[in-house]
Tab-separated table of C-alpha atoms and ligand atoms in Angstrom:
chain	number	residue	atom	x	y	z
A	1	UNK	CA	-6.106	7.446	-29.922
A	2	UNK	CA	-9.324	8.787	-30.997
A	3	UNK	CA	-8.216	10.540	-34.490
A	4	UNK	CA	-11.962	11.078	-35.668
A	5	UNK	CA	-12.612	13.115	-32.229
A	6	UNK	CA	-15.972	15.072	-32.758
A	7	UNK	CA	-15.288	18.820	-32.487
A	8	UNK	CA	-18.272	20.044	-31.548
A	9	UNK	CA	-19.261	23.838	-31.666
A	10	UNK	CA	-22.335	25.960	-30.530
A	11	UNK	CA	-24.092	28.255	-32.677
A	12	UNK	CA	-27.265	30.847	-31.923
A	13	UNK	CA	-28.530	31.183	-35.220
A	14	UNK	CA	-28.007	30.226	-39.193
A	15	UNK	CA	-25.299	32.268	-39.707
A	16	UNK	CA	-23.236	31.122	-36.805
A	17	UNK	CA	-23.580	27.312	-37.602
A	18	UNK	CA	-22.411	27.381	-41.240
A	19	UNK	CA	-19.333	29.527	-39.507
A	20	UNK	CA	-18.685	26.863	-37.539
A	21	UNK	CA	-19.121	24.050	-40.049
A	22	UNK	CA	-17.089	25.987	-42.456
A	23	UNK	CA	-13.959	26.442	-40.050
A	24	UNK	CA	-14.254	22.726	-39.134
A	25	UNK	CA	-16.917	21.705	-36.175
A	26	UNK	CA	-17.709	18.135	-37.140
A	27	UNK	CA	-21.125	18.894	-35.371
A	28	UNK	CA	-22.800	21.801	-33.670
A	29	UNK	CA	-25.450	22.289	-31.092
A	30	UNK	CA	-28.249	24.418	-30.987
A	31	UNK	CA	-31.604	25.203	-29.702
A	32	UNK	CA	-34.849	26.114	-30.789
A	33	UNK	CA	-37.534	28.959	-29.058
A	34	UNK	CA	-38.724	25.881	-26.854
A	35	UNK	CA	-37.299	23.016	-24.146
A	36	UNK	CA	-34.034	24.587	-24.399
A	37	UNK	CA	-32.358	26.396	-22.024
A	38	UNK	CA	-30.303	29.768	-23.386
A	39	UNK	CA	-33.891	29.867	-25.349
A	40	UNK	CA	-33.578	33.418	-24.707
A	41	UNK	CA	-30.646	33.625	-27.290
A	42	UNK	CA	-31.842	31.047	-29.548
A	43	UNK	CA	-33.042	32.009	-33.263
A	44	UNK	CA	-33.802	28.763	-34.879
A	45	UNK	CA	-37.336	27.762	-35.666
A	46	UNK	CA	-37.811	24.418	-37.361
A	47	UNK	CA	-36.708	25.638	-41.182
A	48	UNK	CA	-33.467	27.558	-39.679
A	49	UNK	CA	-33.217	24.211	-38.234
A	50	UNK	CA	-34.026	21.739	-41.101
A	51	UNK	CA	-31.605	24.598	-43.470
A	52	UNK	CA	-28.838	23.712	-40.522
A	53	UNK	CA	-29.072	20.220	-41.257
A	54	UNK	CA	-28.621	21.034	-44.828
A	55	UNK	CA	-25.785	22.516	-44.998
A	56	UNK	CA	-23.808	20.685	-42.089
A	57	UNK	CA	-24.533	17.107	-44.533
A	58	UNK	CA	-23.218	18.768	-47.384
A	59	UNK	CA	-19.941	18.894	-44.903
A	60	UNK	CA	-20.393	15.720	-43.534
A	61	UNK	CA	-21.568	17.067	-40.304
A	62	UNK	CA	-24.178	16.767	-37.546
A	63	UNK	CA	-26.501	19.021	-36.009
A	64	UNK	CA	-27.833	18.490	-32.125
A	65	UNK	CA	-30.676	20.376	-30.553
A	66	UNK	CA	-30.823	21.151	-26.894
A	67	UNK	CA	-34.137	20.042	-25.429
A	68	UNK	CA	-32.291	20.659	-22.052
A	69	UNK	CA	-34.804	22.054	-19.732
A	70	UNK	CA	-35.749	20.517	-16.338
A	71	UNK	CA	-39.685	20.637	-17.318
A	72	UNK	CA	-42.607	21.368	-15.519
A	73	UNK	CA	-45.662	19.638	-16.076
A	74	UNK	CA	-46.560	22.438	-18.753
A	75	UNK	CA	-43.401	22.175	-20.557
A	76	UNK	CA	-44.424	18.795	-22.390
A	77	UNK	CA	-47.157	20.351	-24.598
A	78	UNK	CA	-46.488	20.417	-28.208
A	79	UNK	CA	-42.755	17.844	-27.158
A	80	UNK	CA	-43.850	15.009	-29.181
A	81	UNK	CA	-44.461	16.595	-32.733
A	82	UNK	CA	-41.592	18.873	-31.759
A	83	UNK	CA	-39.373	15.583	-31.990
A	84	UNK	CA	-40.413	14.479	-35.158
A	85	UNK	CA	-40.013	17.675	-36.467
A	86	UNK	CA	-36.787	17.663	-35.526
A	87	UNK	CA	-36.257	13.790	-36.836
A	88	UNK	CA	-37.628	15.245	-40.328
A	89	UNK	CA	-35.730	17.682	-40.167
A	90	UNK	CA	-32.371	15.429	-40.304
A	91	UNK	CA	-31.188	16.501	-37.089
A	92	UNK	CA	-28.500	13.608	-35.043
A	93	UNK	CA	-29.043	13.922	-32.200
A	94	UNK	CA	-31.076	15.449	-29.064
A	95	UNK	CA	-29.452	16.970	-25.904
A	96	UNK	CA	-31.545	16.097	-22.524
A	97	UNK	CA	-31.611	16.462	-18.861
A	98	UNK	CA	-34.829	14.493	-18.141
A	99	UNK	CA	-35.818	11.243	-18.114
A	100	UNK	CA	-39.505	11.718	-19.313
A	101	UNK	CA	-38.030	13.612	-22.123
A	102	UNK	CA	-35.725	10.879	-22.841
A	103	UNK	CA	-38.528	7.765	-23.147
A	104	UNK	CA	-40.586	10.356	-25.182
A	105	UNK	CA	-37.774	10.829	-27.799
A	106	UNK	CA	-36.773	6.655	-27.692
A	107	UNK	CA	-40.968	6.273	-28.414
A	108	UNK	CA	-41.587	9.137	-30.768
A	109	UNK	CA	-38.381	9.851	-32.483
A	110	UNK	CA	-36.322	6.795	-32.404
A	111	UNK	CA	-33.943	8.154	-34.574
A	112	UNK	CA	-32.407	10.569	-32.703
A	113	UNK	CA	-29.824	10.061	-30.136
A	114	UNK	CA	-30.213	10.939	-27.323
A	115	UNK	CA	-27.317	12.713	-25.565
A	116	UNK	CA	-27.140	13.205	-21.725
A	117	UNK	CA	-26.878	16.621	-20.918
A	118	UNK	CA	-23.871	17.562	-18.504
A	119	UNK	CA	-27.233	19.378	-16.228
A	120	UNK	CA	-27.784	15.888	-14.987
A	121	UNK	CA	-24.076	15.518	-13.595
A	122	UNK	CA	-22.855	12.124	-14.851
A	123	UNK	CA	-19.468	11.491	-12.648
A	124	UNK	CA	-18.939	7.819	-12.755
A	125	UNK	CA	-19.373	4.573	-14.981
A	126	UNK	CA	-22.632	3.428	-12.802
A	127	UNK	CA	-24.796	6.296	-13.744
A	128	UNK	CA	-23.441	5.559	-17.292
A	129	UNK	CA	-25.017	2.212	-17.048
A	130	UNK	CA	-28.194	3.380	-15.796
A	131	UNK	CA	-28.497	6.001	-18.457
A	132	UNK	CA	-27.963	3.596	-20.833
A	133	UNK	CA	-30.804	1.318	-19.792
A	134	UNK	CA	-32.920	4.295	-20.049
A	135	UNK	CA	-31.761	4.424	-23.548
A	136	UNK	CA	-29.339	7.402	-23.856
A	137	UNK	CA	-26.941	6.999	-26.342
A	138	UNK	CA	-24.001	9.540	-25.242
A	139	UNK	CA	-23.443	11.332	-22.105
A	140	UNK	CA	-21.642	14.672	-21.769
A	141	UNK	CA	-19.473	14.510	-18.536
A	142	UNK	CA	-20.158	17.454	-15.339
A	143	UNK	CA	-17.894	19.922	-15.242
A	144	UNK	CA	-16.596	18.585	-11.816
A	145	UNK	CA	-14.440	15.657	-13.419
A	146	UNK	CA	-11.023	15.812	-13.633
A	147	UNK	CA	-8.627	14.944	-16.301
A	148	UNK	CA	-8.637	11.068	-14.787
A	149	UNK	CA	-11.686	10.581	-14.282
A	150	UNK	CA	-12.767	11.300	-17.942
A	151	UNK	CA	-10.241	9.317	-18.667
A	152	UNK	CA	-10.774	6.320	-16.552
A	153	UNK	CA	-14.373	6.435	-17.473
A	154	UNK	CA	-13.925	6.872	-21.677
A	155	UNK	CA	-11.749	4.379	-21.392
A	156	UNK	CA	-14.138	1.976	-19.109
A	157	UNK	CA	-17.727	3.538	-20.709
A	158	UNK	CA	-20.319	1.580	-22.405
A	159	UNK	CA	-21.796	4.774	-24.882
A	160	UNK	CA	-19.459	7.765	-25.832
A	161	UNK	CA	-18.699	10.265	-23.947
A	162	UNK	CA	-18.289	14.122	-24.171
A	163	UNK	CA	-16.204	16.859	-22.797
A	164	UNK	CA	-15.822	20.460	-22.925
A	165	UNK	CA	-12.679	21.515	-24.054
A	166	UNK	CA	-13.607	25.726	-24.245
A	167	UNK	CA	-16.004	28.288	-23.354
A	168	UNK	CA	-17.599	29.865	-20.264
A	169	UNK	CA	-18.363	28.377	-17.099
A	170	UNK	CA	-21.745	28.889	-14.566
A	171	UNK	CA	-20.396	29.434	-11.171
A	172	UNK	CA	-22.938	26.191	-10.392
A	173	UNK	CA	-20.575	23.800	-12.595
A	174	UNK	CA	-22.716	21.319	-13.862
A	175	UNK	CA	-25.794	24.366	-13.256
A	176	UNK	CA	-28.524	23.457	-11.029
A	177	UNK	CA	-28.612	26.714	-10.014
A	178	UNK	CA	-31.808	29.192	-8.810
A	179	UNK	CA	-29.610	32.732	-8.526
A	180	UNK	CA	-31.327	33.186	-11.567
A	181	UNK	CA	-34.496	32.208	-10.109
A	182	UNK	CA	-34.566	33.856	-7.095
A	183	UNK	CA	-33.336	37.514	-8.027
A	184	UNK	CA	-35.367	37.731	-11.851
A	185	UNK	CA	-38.439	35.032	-11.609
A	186	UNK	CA	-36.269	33.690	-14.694
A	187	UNK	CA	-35.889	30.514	-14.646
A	188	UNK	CA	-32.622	29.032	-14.923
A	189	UNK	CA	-33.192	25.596	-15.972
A	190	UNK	CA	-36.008	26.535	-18.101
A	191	UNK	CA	-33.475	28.966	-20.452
A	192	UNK	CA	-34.022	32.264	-18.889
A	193	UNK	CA	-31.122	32.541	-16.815
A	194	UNK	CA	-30.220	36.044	-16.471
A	195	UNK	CA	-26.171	35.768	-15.755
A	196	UNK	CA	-27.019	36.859	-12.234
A	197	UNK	CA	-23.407	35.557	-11.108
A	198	UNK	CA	-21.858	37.650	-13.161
A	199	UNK	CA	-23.571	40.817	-11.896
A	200	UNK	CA	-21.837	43.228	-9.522
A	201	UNK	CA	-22.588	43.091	-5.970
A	202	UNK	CA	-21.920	44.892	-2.537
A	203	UNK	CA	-20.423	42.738	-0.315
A	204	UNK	CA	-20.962	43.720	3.514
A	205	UNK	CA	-20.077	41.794	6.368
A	206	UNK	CA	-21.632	43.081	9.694
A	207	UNK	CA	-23.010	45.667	8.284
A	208	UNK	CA	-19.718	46.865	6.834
A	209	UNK	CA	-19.375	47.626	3.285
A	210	UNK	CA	-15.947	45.309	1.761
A	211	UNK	CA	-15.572	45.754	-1.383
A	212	UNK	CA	-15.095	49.078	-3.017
A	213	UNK	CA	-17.499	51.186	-5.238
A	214	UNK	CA	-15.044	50.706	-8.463
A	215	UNK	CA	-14.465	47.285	-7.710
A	216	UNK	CA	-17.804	45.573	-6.753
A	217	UNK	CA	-17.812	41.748	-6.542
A	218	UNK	CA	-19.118	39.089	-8.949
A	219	UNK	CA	-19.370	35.292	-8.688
A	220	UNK	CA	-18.662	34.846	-12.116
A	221	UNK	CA	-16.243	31.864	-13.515
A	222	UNK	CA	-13.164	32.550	-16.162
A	223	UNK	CA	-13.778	30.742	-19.026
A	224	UNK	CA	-12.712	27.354	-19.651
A	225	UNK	CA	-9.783	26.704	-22.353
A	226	UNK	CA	-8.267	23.338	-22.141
A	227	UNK	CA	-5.505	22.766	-25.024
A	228	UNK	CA	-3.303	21.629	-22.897
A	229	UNK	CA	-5.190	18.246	-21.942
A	230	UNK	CA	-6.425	17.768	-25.607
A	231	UNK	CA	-3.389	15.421	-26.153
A	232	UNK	CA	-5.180	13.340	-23.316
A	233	UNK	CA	-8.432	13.864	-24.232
A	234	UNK	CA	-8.346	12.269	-27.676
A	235	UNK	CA	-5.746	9.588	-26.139
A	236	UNK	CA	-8.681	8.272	-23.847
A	237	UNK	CA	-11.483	7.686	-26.003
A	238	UNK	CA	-13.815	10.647	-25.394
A	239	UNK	CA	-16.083	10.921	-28.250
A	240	UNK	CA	-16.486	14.574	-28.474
A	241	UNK	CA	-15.674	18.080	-27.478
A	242	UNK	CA	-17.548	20.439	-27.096
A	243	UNK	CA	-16.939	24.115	-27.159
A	244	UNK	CA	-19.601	26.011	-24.892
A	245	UNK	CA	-21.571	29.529	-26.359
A	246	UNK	CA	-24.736	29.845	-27.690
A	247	UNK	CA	-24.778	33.791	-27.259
A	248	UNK	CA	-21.096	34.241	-28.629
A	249	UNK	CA	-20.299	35.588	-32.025
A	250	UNK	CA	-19.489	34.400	-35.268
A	251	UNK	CA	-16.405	35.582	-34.656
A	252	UNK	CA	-15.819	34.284	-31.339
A	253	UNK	CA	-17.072	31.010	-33.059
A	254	UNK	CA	-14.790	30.989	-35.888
A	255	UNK	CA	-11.298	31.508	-34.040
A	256	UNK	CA	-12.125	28.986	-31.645
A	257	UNK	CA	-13.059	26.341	-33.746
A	258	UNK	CA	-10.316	27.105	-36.137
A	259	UNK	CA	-7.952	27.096	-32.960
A	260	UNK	CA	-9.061	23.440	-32.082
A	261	UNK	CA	-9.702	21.999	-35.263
A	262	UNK	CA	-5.986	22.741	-36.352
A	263	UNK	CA	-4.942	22.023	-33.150
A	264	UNK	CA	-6.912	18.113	-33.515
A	265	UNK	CA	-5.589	17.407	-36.812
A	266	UNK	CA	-1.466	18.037	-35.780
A	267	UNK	CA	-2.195	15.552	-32.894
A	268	UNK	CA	-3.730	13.433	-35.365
A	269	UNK	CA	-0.839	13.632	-37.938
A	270	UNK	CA	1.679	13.663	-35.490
A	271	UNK	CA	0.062	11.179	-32.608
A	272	UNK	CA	2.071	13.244	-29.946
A	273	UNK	CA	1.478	16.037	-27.454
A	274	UNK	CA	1.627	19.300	-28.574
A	275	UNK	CA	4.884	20.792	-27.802
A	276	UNK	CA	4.853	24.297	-25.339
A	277	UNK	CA	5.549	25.969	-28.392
A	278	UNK	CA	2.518	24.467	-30.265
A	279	UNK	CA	0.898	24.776	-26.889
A	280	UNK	CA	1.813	28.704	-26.644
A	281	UNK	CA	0.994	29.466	-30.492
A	282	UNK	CA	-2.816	27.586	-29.777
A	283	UNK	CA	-3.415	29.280	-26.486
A	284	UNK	CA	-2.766	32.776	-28.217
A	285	UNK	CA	-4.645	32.129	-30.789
A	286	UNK	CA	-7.636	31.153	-28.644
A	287	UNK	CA	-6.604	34.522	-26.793
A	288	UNK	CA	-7.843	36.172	-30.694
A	289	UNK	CA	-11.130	35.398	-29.790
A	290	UNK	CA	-13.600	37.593	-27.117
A	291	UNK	CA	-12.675	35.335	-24.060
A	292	UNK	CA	-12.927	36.373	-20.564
A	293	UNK	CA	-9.649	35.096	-18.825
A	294	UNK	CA	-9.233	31.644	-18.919
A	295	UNK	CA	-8.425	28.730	-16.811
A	296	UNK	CA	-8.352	24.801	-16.817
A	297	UNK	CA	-11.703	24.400	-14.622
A	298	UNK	CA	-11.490	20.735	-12.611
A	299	UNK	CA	-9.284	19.081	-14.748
A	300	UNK	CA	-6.623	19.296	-12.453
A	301	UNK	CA	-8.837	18.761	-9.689
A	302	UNK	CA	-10.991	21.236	-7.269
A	303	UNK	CA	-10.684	25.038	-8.994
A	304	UNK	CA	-9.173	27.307	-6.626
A	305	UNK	CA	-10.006	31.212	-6.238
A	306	UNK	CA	-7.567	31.626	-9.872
A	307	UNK	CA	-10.331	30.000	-11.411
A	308	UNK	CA	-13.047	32.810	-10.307
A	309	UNK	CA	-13.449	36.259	-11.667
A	310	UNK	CA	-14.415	38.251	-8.063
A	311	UNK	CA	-13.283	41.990	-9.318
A	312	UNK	CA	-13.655	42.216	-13.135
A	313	UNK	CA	-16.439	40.938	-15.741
A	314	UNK	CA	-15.169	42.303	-19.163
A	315	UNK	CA	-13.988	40.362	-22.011
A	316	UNK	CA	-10.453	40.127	-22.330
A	317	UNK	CA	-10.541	41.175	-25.960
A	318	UNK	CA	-7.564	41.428	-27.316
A	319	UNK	CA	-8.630	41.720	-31.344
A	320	UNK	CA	-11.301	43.276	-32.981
A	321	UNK	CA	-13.037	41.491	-35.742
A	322	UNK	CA	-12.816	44.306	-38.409
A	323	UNK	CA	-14.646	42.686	-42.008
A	324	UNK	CA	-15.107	39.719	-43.808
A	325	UNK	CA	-14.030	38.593	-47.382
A	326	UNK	CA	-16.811	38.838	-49.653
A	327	UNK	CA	-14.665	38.108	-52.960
A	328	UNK	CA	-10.908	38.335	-54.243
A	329	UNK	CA	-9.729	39.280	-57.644
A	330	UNK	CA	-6.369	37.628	-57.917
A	331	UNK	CA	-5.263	39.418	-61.205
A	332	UNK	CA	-5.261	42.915	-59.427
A	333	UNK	CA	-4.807	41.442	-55.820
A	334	UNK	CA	-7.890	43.530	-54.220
A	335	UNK	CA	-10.603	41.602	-52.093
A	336	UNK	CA	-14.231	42.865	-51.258
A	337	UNK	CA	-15.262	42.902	-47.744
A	338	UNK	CA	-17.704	43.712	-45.701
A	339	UNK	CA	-16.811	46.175	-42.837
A	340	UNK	CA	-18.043	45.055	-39.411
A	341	UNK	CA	-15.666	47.235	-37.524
A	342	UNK	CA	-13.189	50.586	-37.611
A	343	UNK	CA	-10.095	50.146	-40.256
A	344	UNK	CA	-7.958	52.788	-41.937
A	345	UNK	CA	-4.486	53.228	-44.236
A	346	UNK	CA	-1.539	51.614	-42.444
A	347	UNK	CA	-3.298	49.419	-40.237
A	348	UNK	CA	-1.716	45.794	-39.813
A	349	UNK	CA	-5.155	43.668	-40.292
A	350	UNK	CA	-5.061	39.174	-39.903
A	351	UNK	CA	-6.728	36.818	-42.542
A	352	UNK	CA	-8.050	33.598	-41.113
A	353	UNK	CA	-9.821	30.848	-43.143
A	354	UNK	CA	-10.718	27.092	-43.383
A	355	UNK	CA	-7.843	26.867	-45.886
A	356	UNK	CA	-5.714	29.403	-45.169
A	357	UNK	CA	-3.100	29.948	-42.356
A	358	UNK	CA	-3.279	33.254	-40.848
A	359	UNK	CA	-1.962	35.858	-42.732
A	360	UNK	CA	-1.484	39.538	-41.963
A	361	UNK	CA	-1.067	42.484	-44.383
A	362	UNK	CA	-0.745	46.329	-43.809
A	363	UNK	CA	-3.925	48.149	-45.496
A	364	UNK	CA	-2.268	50.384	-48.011
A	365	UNK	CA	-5.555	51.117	-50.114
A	366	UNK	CA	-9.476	50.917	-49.496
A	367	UNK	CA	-11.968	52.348	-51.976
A	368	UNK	CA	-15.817	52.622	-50.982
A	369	UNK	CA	-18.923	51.439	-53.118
A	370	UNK	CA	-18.531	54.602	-54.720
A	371	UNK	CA	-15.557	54.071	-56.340
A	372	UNK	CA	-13.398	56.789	-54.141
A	373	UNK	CA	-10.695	56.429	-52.085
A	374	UNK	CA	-10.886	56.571	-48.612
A	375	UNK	CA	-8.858	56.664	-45.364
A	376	UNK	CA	-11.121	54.918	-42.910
A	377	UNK	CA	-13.297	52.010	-43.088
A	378	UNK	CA	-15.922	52.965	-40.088
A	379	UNK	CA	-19.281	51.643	-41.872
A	380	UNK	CA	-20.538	48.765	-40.617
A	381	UNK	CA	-22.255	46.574	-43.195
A	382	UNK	CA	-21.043	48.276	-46.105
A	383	UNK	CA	-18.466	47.186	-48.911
A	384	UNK	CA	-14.957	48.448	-49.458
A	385	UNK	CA	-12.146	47.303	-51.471
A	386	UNK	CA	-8.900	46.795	-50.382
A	387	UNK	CA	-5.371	45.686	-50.965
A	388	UNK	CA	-4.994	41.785	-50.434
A	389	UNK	CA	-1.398	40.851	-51.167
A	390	UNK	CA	-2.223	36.863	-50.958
A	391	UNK	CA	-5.198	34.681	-52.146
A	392	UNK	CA	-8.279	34.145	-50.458
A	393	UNK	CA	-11.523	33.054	-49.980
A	394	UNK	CA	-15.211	34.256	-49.586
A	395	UNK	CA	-16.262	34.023	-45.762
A	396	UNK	CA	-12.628	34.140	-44.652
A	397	UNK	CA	-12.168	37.122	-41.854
A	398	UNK	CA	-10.483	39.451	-40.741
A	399	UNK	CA	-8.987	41.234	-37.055
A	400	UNK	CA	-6.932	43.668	-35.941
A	401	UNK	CA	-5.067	44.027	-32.850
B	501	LIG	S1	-26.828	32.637	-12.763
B	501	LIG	FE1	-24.724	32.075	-13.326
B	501	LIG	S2	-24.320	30.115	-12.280
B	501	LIG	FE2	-26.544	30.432	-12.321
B	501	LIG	S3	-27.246	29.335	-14.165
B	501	LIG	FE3	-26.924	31.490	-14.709
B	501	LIG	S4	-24.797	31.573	-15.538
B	501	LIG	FE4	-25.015	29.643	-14.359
């Protein structure tokens, strides 16, 4: 069993990468402005990135940069210094879906891994081989493998391999898709992609209209969660997992990583499955976070319509991140936070930390910068004070249902 799994999160800027360090992602992927795709929600230039790297080797963990995009001859200006930016910068590893971009980074760069990206659909042990003549050093698997064939080929692979364990889906698994392309002039693989499956649409055969007005179709995917084959996954030698969502919040990013790095270290101490009951408490707790509805993509072979969101596109919210700790006096039992959504009196609110288990109290007092007591808690950004029956830490946070 593979006890030193890599959990591996995503993160769109700074802030979202030490959140994800902090709640336990070994490593975590990101992209700068260029040669990535989701460049659109990217935020890191080279010293957000080189800061990254910072902080994740004070935790003993990695950073990766997507340099995912299928390039066009115009694309490769500026690549080369790019990578040894990125080398100088202390980054691990590179993320790639081209094989010009992976003999640049072996001759510029040597020092980065390179990491197949799952855009280049790597479904068996003979494209393995060939990737690793070209010099990659890890390959993230397509979304079309099931459970036994990441199994069969972690087990069988000559470099590590990667899954996704969590996180949302493209309707074109593994990506190559032009929707994007075709109905924006923004290019997909080129990170503009502008969620065009997930838009709305009229659907009319012969001329006659089939959905209806309130319930126009989409293309979209549910989300991926797979805790149920993480039992599996660490018992066949995958390497990594990665969690998928570069545009999510810290929040989002927090709970899930939490969710999966507690869920990694029971199998770990325990080397069993996770009992349904463990099962049922992780798979709510991933339910905390702003998910659409979920399901267990290919790993149980071909997806069937369950796995496909035709009617509804929402978030399946089901808590609102409402502050996080900013300090905690333990004589008088009050923390400071910083509001990032509605609370008031009487609400039940949930704690949830690196070190702490989740922990929910009813709000019984809040007092405002000003020193006066207040009801509601509705100003985002600002600090209030407020009743914390039990210890905790700066950057832990906090929800509601
Ligand atoms: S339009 Fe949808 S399926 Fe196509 S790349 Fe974008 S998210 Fe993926």
């Amino acid at each position: 069993m593979n006890k030193k799994i890599e959990l591996l999160a995503p993160a769109g800027d700074l802030e979202r990468a030490k959140v994800a360090i902090r709640f336990g992602a070994n490593a975590v992927y990101l992209g700068g402005k260029r040669f990535s795709l989701r460049s659109r929600a990217s935020n890191f230039d080279i010293c957000d990135i080189k800061d990254a790297c910072d902080y994740a080797r004070e935790y003993g963990a990695h950073i990766h940069v997507t340099i995912n995009i299928i390039p066009h001859d115009e694309d490769f200006d500026g690549l080369e210094d790019y990578l040894k930016e990125l080398d100088e910068a202390g980054v691990t590893a590179v993320i790639v879906a081209s094989p010009t971009i992976i003999q640049t980074v072996k001759k510029v760069a040597p020092r980065l891994e390179v990491h197949l990206s799952t855009q280049m659909s790597t479904t068996n042990l003979k494209a393995i081989d060939y990737y690793k003549r070209l010099g990659v050093d890890r390959i993230v698997f397509a979304r079309e493998c099931n459970l036994e064939e990441v199994s069969m080929i972690s087990k069988n692979s000559t470099v590590p391999t990667e899954a996704f364990i969590h996180g949302g889906m493209c309707v074109n698994y593994s990506g190559r898709c032009t929707l994007s392309n075709a109905m924006t002039l923004r290019d997909a693989n080129r990170g503009g992609c502008a969620q065009s499956c997930r838009w709305k649409y009229h659907l009319i055969q012969d001329g006659k209209e089939m959905s209806q007005e309130d319930r126009l179709f989409s293309m979209s995917s549910k989300d991926l969660m797979a805790i149920e084959f993480l039992y599996d996954l660490m018992d066949s030698n995958v390497a990594s997992l990665k969690i998928e969502g570069r545009m999510k919040s810290a929040y989002y990013i927090a709970s899930v990583v939490h969710t999966y790095r507690k869920a990694i270290d029971e199998i770990s101490e325990t080397e069993k499955p996770l009992s349904e009951e463990r099962l049922k408490y992780y798979a709510n707790e991933l339910s905390k976070a702003e998910n659409r509805p979920t399901s267990i993509g290919f790993y149980r072979g071909l997806p069937t319509h369950h796995a496909h969101l035709y009617g509804i596109n929402g978030a399946g919210v089901t808590h609102d991140f409402v502050g996080v700790v900013m300090n905690y006096d333990q004589e008088l039992k009050i923390a400071k936070v910083q509001v990032r959504n509605v609370f008031a009196i009487g609400y039940e609110l949930e704690v949830f930390g690196p070190h702490i288990d989740n922990q929910s109290f009813v709000v019984e007092m809040i007092k405002n910068s000003d020193g006066e007591y207040i009801e509601l808690a509705n100003q985002p950004m600002t600090i209030v004070e407020v009743n914390m029956p039990f210890q905790v830490e700066p950057q832990d946070l906090i929800r509601r249902k």
